[in-house]
Short mmCIF file of C-alpha atoms in Angstrom, two decimals:
data_model
loop_
_atom_site.label_atom_id
_atom_site.label_comp_id
_atom_site.label_asym_id
_atom_site.label_seq_id
_atom_site.Cartn_x
_atom_site.Cartn_y
_atom_site.Cartn_z
CA MET U 329 109.79 99.31 122.20
CA ALA U 330 109.86 96.39 119.81
CA THR U 331 112.85 94.10 119.47
CA HIS U 332 113.96 92.15 116.42
CA ALA U 333 111.12 89.71 117.24
CA GLY U 334 108.63 92.50 116.54
CA THR U 335 108.85 92.08 112.78
CA LEU U 336 107.70 88.47 112.80
CA ALA U 337 105.22 89.23 115.59
CA VAL U 338 103.54 91.89 113.45
CA LEU U 339 103.31 89.50 110.49
CA GLN U 340 101.82 86.78 112.73
CA ALA U 341 99.31 89.28 114.19
CA LEU U 342 98.26 90.38 110.71
CA LYS U 343 97.90 86.75 109.68
CA ALA U 344 95.68 86.00 112.70
CA ARG U 345 93.52 89.10 112.18
CA LEU U 346 93.00 88.38 108.49
CA GLN U 347 92.27 84.71 109.10
CA SER U 348 89.54 85.41 111.66
CA ARG U 349 87.91 88.38 109.94
CA MET U 350 88.05 86.92 106.41
CA GLY U 351 86.45 83.72 107.72
CA ALA U 352 83.57 85.77 109.11
CA LEU U 353 83.19 87.68 105.82
CA LEU U 354 83.34 84.64 103.57
CA GLY U 355 81.43 82.31 105.88
CA VAL U 356 84.07 79.56 105.67
CA PRO U 357 87.32 78.87 107.53
CA VAL U 358 90.17 80.74 105.83
CA THR U 359 93.86 79.88 105.71
CA VAL U 360 96.43 82.66 105.66
CA ASN U 361 100.07 81.72 105.04
CA LEU U 362 103.29 83.65 105.52
CA LEU U 363 105.43 82.89 102.48
CA GLY U 364 109.19 83.07 102.15
CA SER U 365 111.02 83.74 98.90
CA GLY U 366 111.66 80.05 98.28
CA GLN U 367 107.95 79.25 98.42
CA LEU U 368 107.05 81.72 95.66
CA GLY U 369 108.86 79.58 93.08
CA THR U 370 106.35 76.77 93.31
CA PRO U 371 102.68 77.36 92.57
CA PRO U 372 100.07 76.42 95.17
CA ALA U 373 99.31 72.71 95.38
CA ALA U 374 96.07 71.41 93.90
CA ALA U 375 92.96 72.50 95.83
CA THR U 376 94.92 75.09 97.85
CA ASN U 377 92.67 77.83 99.13
CA ALA U 378 94.62 80.48 100.98
CA LEU U 379 95.73 84.06 101.14
CA ALA U 380 99.48 84.55 101.27
CA ILE U 381 101.43 87.34 102.94
CA TYR U 382 104.88 87.91 101.48
CA LEU U 383 107.31 90.39 103.07
CA HIS U 384 109.31 91.61 100.09
CA ARG U 385 111.20 94.52 101.64
CA ILE U 386 112.07 96.19 104.95
CA SER U 387 113.01 99.87 104.76
CA VAL U 388 114.06 102.50 107.27
CA ASP U 389 111.26 105.05 107.70
CA PRO U 390 112.75 108.37 106.55
CA VAL U 391 110.24 110.39 108.61
CA GLY U 392 111.07 108.67 111.89
CA ARG U 393 114.85 108.85 111.67
CA ASN U 394 116.88 110.53 114.37
CA ARG U 395 114.32 110.07 117.12
CA TYR U 396 115.34 108.83 120.52
CA LEU U 397 113.63 106.84 123.21
CA PRO U 398 113.63 108.00 126.82
CA PRO U 399 116.60 106.71 128.81
CA ALA U 400 116.26 103.21 130.24
CA GLU U 401 115.65 103.05 133.96
CA GLY U 402 118.84 103.86 135.82
CA ARG U 403 120.50 105.40 132.74
CA ARG U 404 121.04 108.97 131.61
CA SER U 405 121.46 108.87 127.87
CA ALA U 406 118.58 108.59 125.42
CA ARG U 407 118.41 105.43 123.33
CA PRO U 408 118.25 105.63 119.53
CA GLU U 409 115.40 103.85 117.79
CA LEU U 410 115.28 102.26 114.36
CA PRO U 411 111.93 103.00 112.68
CA VAL U 412 111.22 100.50 109.91
CA ASN U 413 108.43 99.96 107.40
CA LEU U 414 107.45 96.49 106.20
CA HIS U 415 106.49 96.21 102.53
CA LEU U 416 104.08 93.33 101.91
CA LEU U 417 102.28 91.65 99.08
CA LEU U 418 98.93 90.06 99.78
CA ILE U 419 98.59 87.25 97.26
CA GLY U 420 95.58 85.20 96.26
CA TRP U 421 97.26 81.80 96.81
CA ASN U 422 94.57 79.62 95.26
CA THR U 423 94.12 77.18 92.43
CA SER U 424 90.58 78.46 91.84
CA THR U 425 90.14 81.80 90.06
CA ASP U 426 86.96 82.59 92.00
CA LEU U 427 88.61 81.97 95.35
CA GLU U 428 91.77 83.82 94.35
CA VAL U 429 89.68 86.94 93.75
CA ALA U 430 87.41 86.38 96.77
CA TYR U 431 90.29 85.86 99.23
CA LEU U 432 92.28 88.86 98.06
CA THR U 433 89.31 91.24 98.03
CA ALA U 434 88.10 89.98 101.42
CA ALA U 435 91.58 90.71 102.84
CA MET U 436 91.49 94.17 101.29
CA GLN U 437 88.07 94.73 102.85
CA VAL U 438 89.31 93.68 106.31
CA ILE U 439 92.26 96.06 106.12
CA GLY U 440 90.20 98.86 104.61
CA SER U 441 92.03 102.16 104.43
CA THR U 442 93.93 101.42 107.67
CA LEU U 443 94.21 98.50 110.09
CA VAL U 444 95.87 99.15 113.45
CA LEU U 445 97.74 96.43 115.35
CA GLY U 446 98.79 97.05 118.93
CA ALA U 447 99.98 95.42 122.13
CA ALA U 448 96.93 93.16 122.37
CA ASP U 449 97.84 91.70 118.95
CA VAL U 450 101.63 91.64 119.18
CA GLY U 451 102.67 91.95 122.83
CA ALA U 452 102.77 88.24 123.69
CA ALA U 453 105.17 87.48 120.81
CA ASP U 454 107.50 90.39 121.58
CA PRO U 455 107.86 91.17 125.29
CA GLY U 456 109.60 94.44 124.41
CA TRP U 457 106.41 95.76 122.77
CA GLY U 458 105.03 98.71 124.72
CA VAL U 459 101.37 98.92 125.76
CA ASP U 460 100.93 102.15 123.81
CA GLU U 461 102.75 101.07 120.65
CA THR U 462 100.87 100.50 117.41
CA VAL U 463 101.57 99.95 113.74
CA GLN U 464 99.29 100.70 110.83
CA VAL U 465 98.67 98.44 107.84
CA LEU U 466 97.95 100.63 104.81
CA PRO U 467 97.56 100.14 101.08
CA GLU U 468 100.91 100.96 99.47
CA ASP U 469 101.01 103.23 96.48
CA MET U 470 102.77 101.16 93.81
CA SER U 471 102.45 101.62 90.07
CA THR U 472 101.58 98.67 87.84
CA GLU U 473 105.05 98.94 86.32
CA ASP U 474 106.73 98.72 89.75
CA LEU U 475 104.52 95.76 90.71
CA MET U 476 105.47 93.96 87.49
CA ARG U 477 109.17 94.67 88.09
CA LEU U 478 108.84 93.24 91.57
CA TRP U 479 107.20 90.06 90.28
CA ASP U 480 109.82 89.78 87.51
CA SER U 481 112.52 89.71 90.20
CA LEU U 482 110.76 87.02 92.25
CA PRO U 483 110.85 83.29 91.62
CA GLY U 484 107.68 81.95 90.05
CA ASP U 485 105.03 83.52 87.86
CA TYR U 486 102.85 86.53 88.54
CA ARG U 487 99.89 85.97 90.86
CA LEU U 488 97.01 88.28 91.69
CA SER U 489 98.36 90.52 94.45
CA ALA U 490 98.03 93.84 96.25
CA PRO U 491 100.86 95.83 97.89
CA TYR U 492 100.54 96.92 101.54
CA LEU U 493 102.74 98.77 103.99
CA VAL U 494 103.13 98.21 107.72
CA LYS U 495 104.06 101.63 109.07
CA THR U 496 106.09 102.28 111.40
CA LEU U 497 107.61 99.54 113.52
CA ARG U 498 109.88 101.20 116.08
CA LEU U 499 112.78 98.92 117.01
CA VAL U 500 115.22 99.47 119.82
CA ALA U 501 118.54 100.26 118.15
#
C-alpha cells in the first residue's frame, strides 16, 4: 500500500513514461517538467520546449471510501485506507505554437484512453507500494467553463492544457 511518498512517485513515473514515449513519437528528446503553483506565474523562458504536469487538486475517491486493508502481520484489526485521486493539467509549456500543440497532443496520444502505472514504475520511489497495485491515468471530464475557472484562479495566463485524472491511489491511513 502506498505511503505519502506515493503521490510524488506517481507523478515522477508519469513524467518518465511521457518523456520516453513522447520522444519516440516526435523523434526528438522531450523534456517533461513537474510544475508547482509558483512556477505557473512566470511564462516559459525563451526557447523552452517542454510539456508540463501540474497537480492542481487531490481529492478523496468517493467510490473507494470505507475500505480496509488486511491486518498487518502480527495484528488483528484491519487497517483503513485513504483512496485519493490526483487531478492534473498537462500543459504545452513552449514558446513555439507548433511545439506547444505537438507536445500536448503527443502526450495525449501516449496516455490514450487509459495509461496504467504499477510497481515497476513506482515501486522504487515508494517502498510501501505493493507488487499488485496500479493506478490509471485517464482523461478527466471537465467543461470549458470549469477549465477557464481553474485557470482564472491560477497565477499566470491561460496556456493550452488538457485535464487528466490519476485514479485511485490507495494510501495507508
